[in-house]
Coordinates of C-alpha atoms in Angstrom, one line a residue:
Chain A
M86 CA -17.3 21.7 -22.3
Q87 CA -17.8 22.6 -18.7
I88 CA -15.3 19.9 -17.6
I89 CA -12.6 21.2 -19.8
E90 CA -13.1 24.7 -18.4
N91 CA -12.9 23.3 -14.9
I92 CA -9.7 21.4 -15.6
Y93 CA -8.2 24.5 -17.2
S94 CA -9.0 26.5 -14.1
I95 CA -7.1 24.1 -11.9
L96 CA -4.2 23.9 -14.3
R97 CA -4.1 27.7 -14.5
S98 CA -3.7 27.9 -10.7
I99 CA -1.0 25.2 -10.7
G100 CA 0.8 27.0 -13.5
L101 CA 0.7 30.3 -11.6
V102 CA 2.3 28.6 -8.6
F103 CA 4.8 26.9 -10.8
M104 CA 5.8 30.3 -12.3
H105 CA 6.5 31.6 -8.9
A106 CA 9.3 29.1 -8.6
F107 CA 11.3 31.4 -10.8
H108 CA 10.4 34.6 -8.8
K109 CA 12.6 36.3 -6.2
R110 CA 12.3 34.6 -2.8
E111 CA 10.2 36.4 -0.2
T112 CA 11.4 34.3 2.7
V113 CA 13.7 35.9 5.2
Q114 CA 16.0 33.5 7.0
Y115 CA 15.1 35.2 10.3
P116 CA 17.6 34.4 13.0
D117 CA 20.5 34.5 10.6
E118 CA 19.1 37.4 8.5
K119 CA 17.7 40.2 10.6
P120 CA 14.8 42.1 9.2
Y121 CA 15.0 45.9 8.7
L122 CA 13.2 47.7 11.5
A123 CA 12.2 51.3 10.9
P124 CA 13.8 53.9 13.2
R125 CA 10.3 54.7 14.6
W126 CA 9.8 51.1 15.6
R127 CA 8.3 51.0 19.1
G128 CA 10.2 48.3 20.8
R129 CA 12.4 47.8 23.9
I130 CA 12.4 50.9 26.1
V131 CA 15.7 52.5 27.1
L132 CA 16.8 55.3 29.3
T133 CA 19.3 57.5 27.5
R134 CA 22.1 59.8 28.7
D135 CA 22.8 63.3 27.6
P136 CA 25.9 64.1 25.5
D137 CA 27.9 64.7 28.7
G138 CA 27.2 61.2 29.8
A139 CA 24.8 62.0 32.7
E140 CA 21.4 60.6 33.1
R141 CA 18.7 62.5 31.2
C142 CA 15.8 61.4 33.4
V143 CA 14.7 64.1 35.8
G144 CA 12.1 61.9 37.5
C145 CA 9.0 63.9 36.6
Y146 CA 6.7 60.8 36.7
L147 CA 5.0 61.9 33.4
C148 CA 5.8 58.6 31.8
A149 CA 4.3 56.6 34.7
V150 CA 1.1 58.8 34.5
A151 CA 0.8 58.5 30.7
C152 CA 1.3 54.7 30.7
P153 CA -2.1 53.0 30.1
V154 CA -1.1 49.8 31.8
G155 CA 0.9 51.2 34.7
C156 CA 4.1 49.3 34.0
I157 CA 6.5 52.1 34.9
A158 CA 7.6 52.6 38.5
L159 CA 10.1 55.1 39.7
Q160 CA 11.2 57.1 42.7
T161 CA 12.9 60.4 42.4
T162 CA 15.7 61.7 44.4
E163 CA 18.1 64.7 44.2
D164 CA 21.8 64.8 44.4
E165 CA 23.7 67.4 46.5
T166 CA 23.7 69.9 43.6
G167 CA 20.0 69.9 43.1
R168 CA 19.9 67.6 40.0
R169 CA 17.0 65.3 40.1
Y170 CA 17.4 61.7 39.0
P171 CA 15.4 58.5 39.6
E172 CA 16.5 56.5 42.6
F173 CA 15.0 53.4 41.0
F174 CA 13.4 53.1 37.6
R175 CA 11.5 49.9 36.9
I176 CA 9.6 48.8 33.7
N177 CA 7.7 45.6 33.8
F178 CA 7.9 44.5 30.2
S179 CA 5.5 41.7 30.7
R180 CA 2.8 44.4 31.1
C181 CA 4.2 46.9 28.6
I182 CA 2.1 47.2 25.4
F183 CA 4.7 49.4 23.5
C184 CA 2.2 52.2 22.8
G185 CA 4.9 54.9 22.9
Y186 CA 3.1 57.2 25.3
C187 CA 6.0 57.3 27.7
E188 CA 8.3 58.5 25.0
E189 CA 5.8 61.1 23.9
A190 CA 5.3 62.4 27.5
C191 CA 9.0 62.6 28.4
P192 CA 10.0 66.3 28.5
T193 CA 13.7 65.5 28.4
Y194 CA 13.9 62.8 25.7
A195 CA 15.2 60.4 28.4
I196 CA 12.9 57.5 27.8
Q197 CA 12.9 56.2 24.2
L198 CA 11.6 53.2 22.3
T199 CA 14.1 51.4 20.2
P200 CA 13.9 49.1 17.2
D201 CA 14.4 45.9 19.1
F202 CA 11.9 43.2 19.9
E203 CA 14.0 40.2 20.8
M204 CA 13.5 40.2 24.5
C205 CA 11.9 36.9 25.3
E206 CA 12.5 35.3 28.7
Y207 CA 11.7 31.9 30.2
K208 CA 10.8 33.5 33.5
R209 CA 8.3 36.4 33.9
Q210 CA 10.4 38.0 36.6
N211 CA 13.3 38.4 34.2
L212 CA 11.1 40.8 32.2
V213 CA 11.1 43.3 35.0
Y214 CA 13.9 45.7 33.9
E215 CA 15.7 47.8 36.6
K216 CA 17.4 51.1 35.9
E217 CA 20.8 49.4 35.2
D218 CA 19.1 47.3 32.5
L219 CA 17.4 50.2 31.0
L220 CA 20.2 52.8 30.9
I221 CA 22.2 52.9 27.8
S222 CA 25.5 54.9 27.4
G223 CA 24.4 57.0 24.4
P224 CA 21.9 59.8 23.7
G225 CA 19.6 57.7 21.6
K226 CA 17.5 59.5 18.9
Y227 CA 18.5 63.0 20.0
P228 CA 22.3 63.2 20.0
D229 CA 22.7 66.9 20.9
Y230 CA 19.9 67.5 23.4
N231 CA 20.9 68.2 26.9
F232 CA 18.0 69.2 29.2
Y233 CA 20.0 71.0 31.8
R234 CA 21.9 73.0 29.2
V235 CA 18.6 74.7 28.1
A236 CA 16.8 74.7 31.4
G237 CA 17.0 77.6 33.8
L238 CA 17.6 75.4 36.8
A239 CA 20.9 75.9 38.6
I240 CA 22.7 72.6 39.2
G241 CA 26.2 71.6 40.0
G242 CA 28.6 73.1 37.4
K243 CA 26.0 75.5 36.0
G244 CA 24.7 78.5 37.8
K245 CA 21.7 80.8 37.1
G246 CA 21.8 82.5 33.7
E247 CA 24.4 80.2 32.3
A248 CA 22.1 78.1 30.2
E249 CA 21.8 78.4 26.4
N250 CA 19.6 81.4 25.3
E251 CA 19.4 82.6 28.9
S252 CA 20.4 86.1 30.0
A253 CA 22.1 86.7 33.3
P254 CA 19.8 87.0 36.3
V255 CA 18.6 90.5 37.1
D256 CA 18.5 91.8 40.7
P257 CA 15.0 93.2 41.0
R258 CA 16.0 95.2 44.2
G259 CA 18.7 96.9 42.3
L260 CA 16.2 98.1 39.7
L261 CA 13.9 99.5 42.4
L262 CA 16.5 101.5 44.3
Chain B
M235 CA -37.8 37.9 14.3
T236 CA -38.4 36.5 17.8
V237 CA -35.5 35.7 20.1
T238 CA -35.8 33.0 22.7
I239 CA -33.0 33.0 25.3
R240 CA -31.9 29.5 26.3
T241 CA -29.0 28.5 28.5
L242 CA -26.2 26.4 27.0
N243 CA -27.4 23.3 29.0
E244 CA -30.9 23.6 27.5
L245 CA -29.4 24.0 24.1
L246 CA -27.3 21.0 24.4
Q247 CA -30.2 18.6 24.8
P248 CA -30.9 16.4 21.8
S249 CA -34.3 17.4 20.4
H250 CA -35.7 13.9 20.4
L251 CA -34.8 10.6 21.8
P252 CA -34.9 7.5 19.5
A253 CA -38.1 5.6 19.7
H254 CA -36.6 2.5 18.1
P255 CA -33.3 1.0 19.1
L256 CA -32.0 1.1 15.6
A257 CA -33.2 4.7 14.9
T258 CA -30.7 7.4 14.4
Q259 CA -30.2 10.1 16.8
E260 CA -29.0 13.7 16.7
Y261 CA -25.7 14.4 18.2
F262 CA -23.5 17.3 19.1
V263 CA -20.0 18.0 17.9
N264 CA -17.7 20.7 19.2
M265 CA -16.0 22.7 16.5
G266 CA -13.4 24.6 18.4
P267 CA -12.3 26.2 20.6
Q268 CA -9.1 24.9 19.1
H269 CA -10.0 24.4 15.5
P270 CA -8.2 25.9 12.5
I271 CA -11.4 27.5 11.3
S272 CA -12.0 29.4 14.6
H273 CA -9.0 31.7 13.8
G274 CA -8.5 32.0 17.5
S275 CA -10.6 30.6 20.3
L276 CA -14.2 30.2 19.3
R277 CA -16.4 27.3 20.2
L278 CA -19.2 26.3 17.9
V279 CA -21.5 23.5 19.0
L280 CA -23.0 21.8 16.1
R281 CA -26.2 19.8 16.4
L282 CA -25.9 17.2 13.7
D283 CA -28.2 14.8 12.0
G284 CA -25.7 12.5 10.3
E285 CA -23.6 14.9 8.3
T286 CA -26.2 17.6 8.1
V287 CA -26.1 20.6 10.4
K288 CA -29.3 21.2 12.3
E289 CA -28.2 24.0 14.5
V290 CA -25.1 26.0 15.3
I291 CA -24.6 27.3 18.8
P292 CA -21.7 29.8 19.0
V293 CA -20.1 29.9 22.5
P294 CA -17.9 33.0 22.5
G295 CA -15.9 34.3 25.5
F296 CA -12.7 32.4 25.5
V297 CA -10.6 35.6 25.1
H298 CA -12.8 37.9 27.1
R299 CA -10.6 40.5 28.8
G300 CA -13.1 43.0 30.0
V301 CA -11.8 45.8 27.8
E302 CA -14.8 48.0 28.3
K303 CA -14.5 47.7 32.1
M304 CA -10.8 48.4 32.0
C305 CA -11.5 51.5 29.9
E306 CA -13.6 53.0 32.7
S307 CA -10.4 53.6 34.6
L308 CA -8.5 55.1 31.7
T309 CA -8.3 58.6 30.1
P310 CA -9.5 58.9 26.5
R311 CA -6.0 58.9 25.2
Q312 CA -5.1 55.8 27.2
I313 CA -8.2 53.9 25.8
V314 CA -6.8 54.1 22.2
P315 CA -4.2 51.4 22.5
Y316 CA -6.8 49.1 24.0
T317 CA -8.9 49.4 20.9
D318 CA -6.0 48.1 18.8
R319 CA -6.4 44.8 20.5
L320 CA -10.1 44.3 19.7
D321 CA -10.2 43.8 16.0
Y322 CA -6.4 43.7 15.5
L323 CA -6.7 43.5 11.7
S324 CA -8.4 46.9 11.5
A325 CA -6.6 48.7 14.4
F326 CA -6.6 52.1 12.6
M327 CA -10.4 52.0 12.2
N328 CA -10.9 51.0 15.8
N329 CA -8.6 53.9 16.9
W330 CA -10.7 56.1 14.7
A331 CA -14.0 55.0 16.3
I332 CA -12.9 55.9 19.8
T333 CA -11.2 59.0 18.6
R334 CA -14.4 60.2 16.8
V335 CA -16.5 59.7 19.9
V336 CA -14.1 61.6 22.1
E337 CA -13.7 64.4 19.5
T338 CA -17.5 64.7 19.2
A339 CA -17.8 64.8 23.0
A340 CA -15.0 67.2 23.7
G341 CA -15.7 69.3 20.6
I342 CA -12.2 68.9 19.2
E343 CA -11.7 70.1 15.7
S344 CA -9.3 68.3 13.4
N345 CA -7.9 69.6 10.1
E346 CA -7.9 68.4 6.6
R347 CA -4.4 66.9 6.8
I348 CA -5.3 64.8 9.8
E349 CA -8.5 63.5 8.2
T350 CA -6.6 62.7 5.0
I351 CA -3.9 60.7 6.8
R352 CA -6.6 58.9 8.8
T353 CA -8.5 58.0 5.7
L354 CA -5.3 56.8 3.9
M355 CA -4.2 54.7 6.7
S356 CA -7.7 53.1 7.1
E357 CA -7.9 52.3 3.5
L358 CA -4.4 50.8 3.4
Q359 CA -5.4 48.7 6.3
R360 CA -8.6 47.6 4.6
I361 CA -6.5 46.3 1.7
Q362 CA -4.2 44.6 4.1
S363 CA -7.0 43.1 6.1
H364 CA -8.8 41.8 3.1
A365 CA -5.5 40.4 1.6
L366 CA -5.0 38.5 4.8
W367 CA -8.6 37.3 4.9
W368 CA -8.2 36.1 1.3
G369 CA -5.2 34.1 2.3
V370 CA -6.8 32.6 5.3
T371 CA -10.0 31.7 3.4
G372 CA -7.9 30.0 0.9
M373 CA -6.2 28.0 3.6
D374 CA -9.6 27.1 5.2
L375 CA -10.8 25.8 1.9
G376 CA -7.7 23.8 1.2
A377 CA -5.4 26.2 -0.8
F378 CA -2.4 26.7 1.3
T379 CA -0.6 28.7 -1.4
A380 CA -3.2 31.4 -1.0
F381 CA -2.2 31.8 2.6
L382 CA 1.4 32.5 1.7
Y383 CA 0.5 34.9 -1.1
G384 CA -1.9 36.8 1.2
F385 CA 0.8 37.2 3.8
R386 CA 3.2 38.4 1.2
E387 CA 1.0 41.4 0.4
R388 CA 0.3 42.0 4.0
E389 CA 4.0 42.3 4.6
V390 CA 4.4 44.9 1.9
I391 CA 1.8 47.1 3.5
S392 CA 3.0 46.4 7.0
E393 CA 6.3 47.8 6.1
I394 CA 4.7 51.2 5.2
F395 CA 2.9 51.2 8.5
E396 CA 6.1 50.3 10.3
E397 CA 7.9 53.2 8.8
T398 CA 5.3 55.8 9.7
V399 CA 3.7 54.3 12.8
G400 CA 6.4 52.2 14.4
A401 CA 4.2 49.1 14.7
R402 CA 2.9 46.5 12.5
L403 CA -0.2 45.3 14.3
T404 CA -1.1 47.4 17.4
M405 CA -1.0 50.8 15.7
N406 CA -2.1 53.2 18.4
Y407 CA -1.9 55.9 15.7
I408 CA -5.1 57.8 15.4
Q409 CA -5.5 59.9 18.6
P410 CA -8.1 62.3 19.9
G411 CA -7.0 65.6 18.2
G412 CA -4.9 64.2 15.5
V413 CA -2.5 61.4 14.7
M414 CA 0.5 60.3 16.8
Y415 CA 3.3 61.0 14.3
D416 CA 3.5 62.8 11.1
I417 CA 3.8 60.7 8.0
H418 CA 7.3 59.5 7.1
P419 CA 9.0 61.4 4.2
N420 CA 9.0 58.1 2.2
F421 CA 5.4 57.5 2.8
V422 CA 3.9 58.9 -0.4
K423 CA 6.5 57.3 -2.7
R424 CA 6.1 53.9 -1.0
V425 CA 2.3 53.9 -1.0
K426 CA 2.4 54.7 -4.8
D427 CA 4.8 51.9 -5.4
V428 CA 2.7 49.5 -3.3
M429 CA -0.5 50.5 -5.1
A430 CA 1.1 49.9 -8.5
Y431 CA 2.2 46.5 -7.2
M432 CA -1.1 45.6 -5.7
K433 CA -3.2 46.0 -8.8
P434 CA -1.8 43.1 -10.8
I435 CA -1.6 41.1 -7.5
I436 CA -5.4 41.2 -7.1
D437 CA -5.7 39.9 -10.6
E438 CA -3.3 37.2 -9.6
Y439 CA -5.5 36.4 -6.7
D440 CA -8.4 36.0 -9.2
T441 CA -6.3 33.7 -11.3
L442 CA -5.1 31.6 -8.4
L443 CA -8.3 31.2 -6.4
S444 CA -11.4 33.1 -7.6
G445 CA -11.6 31.3 -10.9
N446 CA -10.7 28.0 -9.5
V447 CA -13.4 25.4 -9.8
I448 CA -12.8 24.0 -6.4
L449 CA -13.4 27.3 -4.7
Q450 CA -16.4 28.0 -6.9
E451 CA -18.0 24.7 -6.0
R452 CA -17.4 25.2 -2.3
C453 CA -18.7 28.8 -2.3
R454 CA -21.4 29.3 -4.9
N455 CA -24.9 29.1 -3.5
I456 CA -23.6 28.0 -0.1
G457 CA -25.0 29.7 3.0
I458 CA -27.3 32.2 1.4
L459 CA -28.1 35.2 3.7
S460 CA -31.2 37.1 2.6
P461 CA -31.1 40.9 3.0
E462 CA -34.0 40.9 5.5
K463 CA -32.3 38.3 7.7
A464 CA -28.9 40.1 7.4
I465 CA -30.5 43.4 8.6
A466 CA -32.5 41.6 11.3
L467 CA -29.3 40.0 12.6
G468 CA -27.4 43.3 12.6
C469 CA -24.8 42.2 10.1
T470 CA -22.7 44.9 8.7
G471 CA -19.8 45.3 6.4
P472 CA -19.1 43.0 3.5
V473 CA -21.4 40.4 5.0
L474 CA -24.4 42.8 4.7
R475 CA -23.3 44.2 1.4
A476 CA -22.9 40.8 -0.1
S477 CA -26.6 40.3 0.6
G478 CA -27.4 43.3 -1.6
V479 CA -27.8 46.0 0.9
P480 CA -25.7 49.0 -0.1
Y481 CA -25.0 50.0 3.5
D482 CA -21.5 51.6 3.8
L483 CA -20.8 54.1 6.5
R484 CA -18.1 55.6 4.4
K485 CA -20.8 56.9 2.2
M486 CA -23.5 57.4 4.8
E487 CA -21.7 58.7 7.8
N488 CA -19.6 61.2 6.0
Y489 CA -16.5 61.1 8.1
G490 CA -12.8 61.5 7.1
V491 CA -12.4 62.7 3.5
Y492 CA -14.6 60.0 2.0
N493 CA -16.9 62.6 0.6
K494 CA -14.1 64.0 -1.6
V495 CA -13.2 60.7 -3.3
D496 CA -15.0 58.7 -5.9
F497 CA -15.6 55.1 -5.1
N498 CA -18.4 52.6 -5.4
V499 CA -20.1 50.6 -2.7
V500 CA -19.7 47.0 -3.8
V501 CA -22.8 44.9 -3.3
G502 CA -23.5 41.3 -4.0
A503 CA -26.6 39.8 -5.7
V504 CA -27.3 36.5 -4.0
G505 CA -25.7 36.7 -0.5
D506 CA -23.9 33.4 -0.7
C507 CA -20.3 32.6 0.3
W508 CA -19.1 33.5 -3.2
D509 CA -20.7 37.0 -3.0
R510 CA -19.1 37.6 0.4
Y511 CA -15.8 36.5 -1.2
Y512 CA -16.1 38.6 -4.2
V513 CA -17.3 41.7 -2.4
R514 CA -14.1 41.8 -0.5
M515 CA -12.0 41.3 -3.6
Q516 CA -13.8 44.2 -5.2
E517 CA -13.4 46.3 -2.1
M518 CA -9.7 45.9 -2.3
R519 CA -9.8 47.4 -5.8
E520 CA -12.1 50.2 -4.6
S521 CA -9.7 50.9 -1.7
I522 CA -6.8 51.1 -4.1
R523 CA -8.8 53.7 -6.0
I524 CA -9.4 55.7 -2.8
V525 CA -5.8 55.7 -1.9
E526 CA -4.7 56.7 -5.3
Q527 CA -7.0 59.6 -5.4
L528 CA -5.8 60.9 -2.0
I529 CA -2.1 60.1 -2.0
D530 CA -1.1 63.0 -4.3
S531 CA -3.0 65.7 -2.4
I532 CA -2.2 65.4 1.3
P533 CA -2.8 68.9 2.5
E534 CA -0.3 70.8 4.7
G535 CA -1.0 71.4 8.3
P536 CA -0.3 70.2 11.9
T537 CA -0.9 66.6 12.6
M538 CA -2.0 67.2 16.2
T539 CA -4.3 69.9 17.3
L540 CA -4.4 69.0 21.0
R541 CA -1.8 69.6 23.6
Y542 CA -0.5 66.4 25.2
N543 CA -0.9 65.6 28.8
L544 CA -3.8 67.9 29.3
P545 CA -7.2 66.4 30.3
I546 CA -9.8 66.1 27.6
E547 CA -12.9 67.8 29.0
M548 CA -16.1 66.1 27.9
P549 CA -19.3 67.7 29.0
E550 CA -21.9 65.5 30.6
G551 CA -23.9 63.4 28.1
T552 CA -24.0 60.3 26.0
Y553 CA -22.1 60.1 22.8
Y554 CA -22.0 57.5 20.0
S555 CA -19.8 57.4 16.9
Q556 CA -19.2 54.7 14.4
V557 CA -16.8 53.9 11.6
E558 CA -16.7 51.3 8.9
T559 CA -13.9 48.9 9.6
A560 CA -12.8 46.1 7.3
R561 CA -15.5 43.9 8.8
G562 CA -18.4 46.3 9.3
V563 CA -19.6 49.0 11.7
F564 CA -17.5 49.5 14.8
G565 CA -19.2 51.9 17.2
A566 CA -18.1 53.4 20.5
F567 CA -20.8 54.5 23.0
L568 CA -19.5 56.7 25.7
V569 CA -21.2 58.3 28.7
A570 CA -19.4 61.3 30.1
E571 CA -20.1 62.3 33.6
G572 CA -18.6 65.8 33.3
K573 CA -16.6 65.5 36.5
S574 CA -13.8 63.4 35.2
E575 CA -12.4 62.7 31.8
K576 CA -12.8 58.9 32.3
P577 CA -15.9 57.5 30.6
Y578 CA -18.5 55.7 32.6
P579 CA -19.5 53.5 31.0
L580 CA -17.9 52.8 27.6
H581 CA -19.3 50.3 25.2
F582 CA -18.1 49.0 21.9
R583 CA -20.4 47.8 19.2
S584 CA -18.2 45.3 17.3
P585 CA -19.1 44.1 13.8
N586 CA -17.8 40.6 14.4
Y587 CA -20.2 39.8 17.2
N588 CA -23.2 40.4 15.0
N589 CA -21.6 38.8 12.0
L590 CA -20.9 35.7 14.1
W591 CA -24.5 35.2 15.0
S592 CA -25.5 35.2 11.4
V593 CA -24.0 31.7 11.3
T594 CA -27.0 30.5 13.3
A595 CA -29.2 31.6 10.5
L596 CA -26.8 30.5 7.7
A597 CA -25.7 27.0 8.8
P598 CA -28.8 24.9 9.3
G599 CA -29.3 22.5 6.4
W600 CA -25.7 22.5 5.2
R601 CA -23.0 19.9 5.7
V602 CA -20.1 20.2 8.2
A603 CA -17.7 21.0 5.4
D604 CA -19.9 23.9 4.3
I605 CA -19.7 25.4 7.8
I606 CA -16.0 26.0 7.1
A607 CA -16.8 28.0 4.0
I608 CA -19.5 29.9 5.7
L609 CA -17.4 30.8 8.7
S610 CA -14.4 31.8 6.7
S611 CA -16.6 34.0 4.5
L612 CA -17.8 35.9 7.5
D613 CA -14.2 36.9 8.3
L614 CA -14.3 36.8 12.0
V615 CA -11.7 38.2 14.4
I616 CA -12.3 36.5 17.7
P617 CA -10.9 39.1 20.2
D618 CA -13.3 41.6 18.8
I619 CA -16.2 39.2 19.5
D620 CA -15.2 38.4 23.1
R621 CA -13.7 41.8 24.0

């Protein structure tokens, strides 16, 4: 009796596998058929621009400090109107672990992680992305945000008190006298 | 139990030389570091007498990265992504272990919502990890179909994680003070769908593999680990529970919201490979029960109680916290100096390391083919052993 049970248990397994021949296919034909990646996917890092087309990054170094592996290098400089921007911005993707801390630390939504993982290279050096490789032309996940439009800092084209939700500057001496 | 420390060279000497030219001799066979059973890079030196295993000498360390040393130069928040890479199949629980020790040290309070999300994610990952283990065990024992089926269910749960966390393997989600992102609006619905889908799937697993006579023959009464030996070797998780010791930190440590849910600690009776197999199958069912009890009542509240980019101040002292991962007790031991937020030193107690050494007690007397069943029933993740 035992042997019949044993043969049945094997036939049952084979039968189950056979029935799966009529199920929906689970296979994704990957290079031809791209998988869906969630918008929160932590993939290739980009530097975004604000809606006016200017660089969002103000070179505060917070991303470089937050990075657990130290793969971000940048140097800040200022243009003649007082607007800060990175002179160079370099991410070594052979070190990056895609933890998302840089995106979280960024106060101006400049650095963002995108749903893209296809960035293999034959040479390690090619994984070092410079600023021109990282900068994209759009605003990324936050289409309407413009840091300088809400910040009180005076830069070219925007004086003191001209930002959103900001009142005109007050002359404290005028109040005293 | 006494422990004698011998070097590898001393271990690799045959125990006796043949007296007669026609006498048989013991010999050594390397299983690994590149062997399908090692699931990574693990070297096992087998001392064999014919086909019978006399002794197993595990030689770990092929993927040693010095994580603990690296963590000494990192802030508590920066340590969290490193713990993902230890036991990568229970990344949420590893995150939770380091989070708990930092929260204990710094006195950070978390709220009900955070704890519920952490518990949910951990239990989902336990199901995922056991599903993958089931598939891999099937493949180790010659059933390749099981491997594909296990990955099919892993994929379904991975998609939930992908939507909320943004990653599929290296989660970096549970942080000191909360969780990294709030749950996705689709999360509750998708988890319910997947749980409804998983229940018949585990029955299908039973039909395909558990009841199959080949698996039964290869697992039943093979590699029996007695409860005394399991405790002496420091085994935890399903390996210990299969030996009949109802030791589960989810019940004993009282962390997360495990005290609010109703679930059973699954224990085995014999402690053989079959019990270790079936304990995990039942644990998947228990985890589904936990998820179903929690998913409808996720409380409202903030998901992060700590401000980013501020140092986490830990007063001087030593701290230890542990959680139950899919493989056993993962603990983090942290010494805070008080001057800086960086720990010195930090040590992880990984479940796989102790579970690996149980093979030295399990293997002697069995054949080489049984070592495969024994090792795959231990469910080892090599980067967690080597750290």
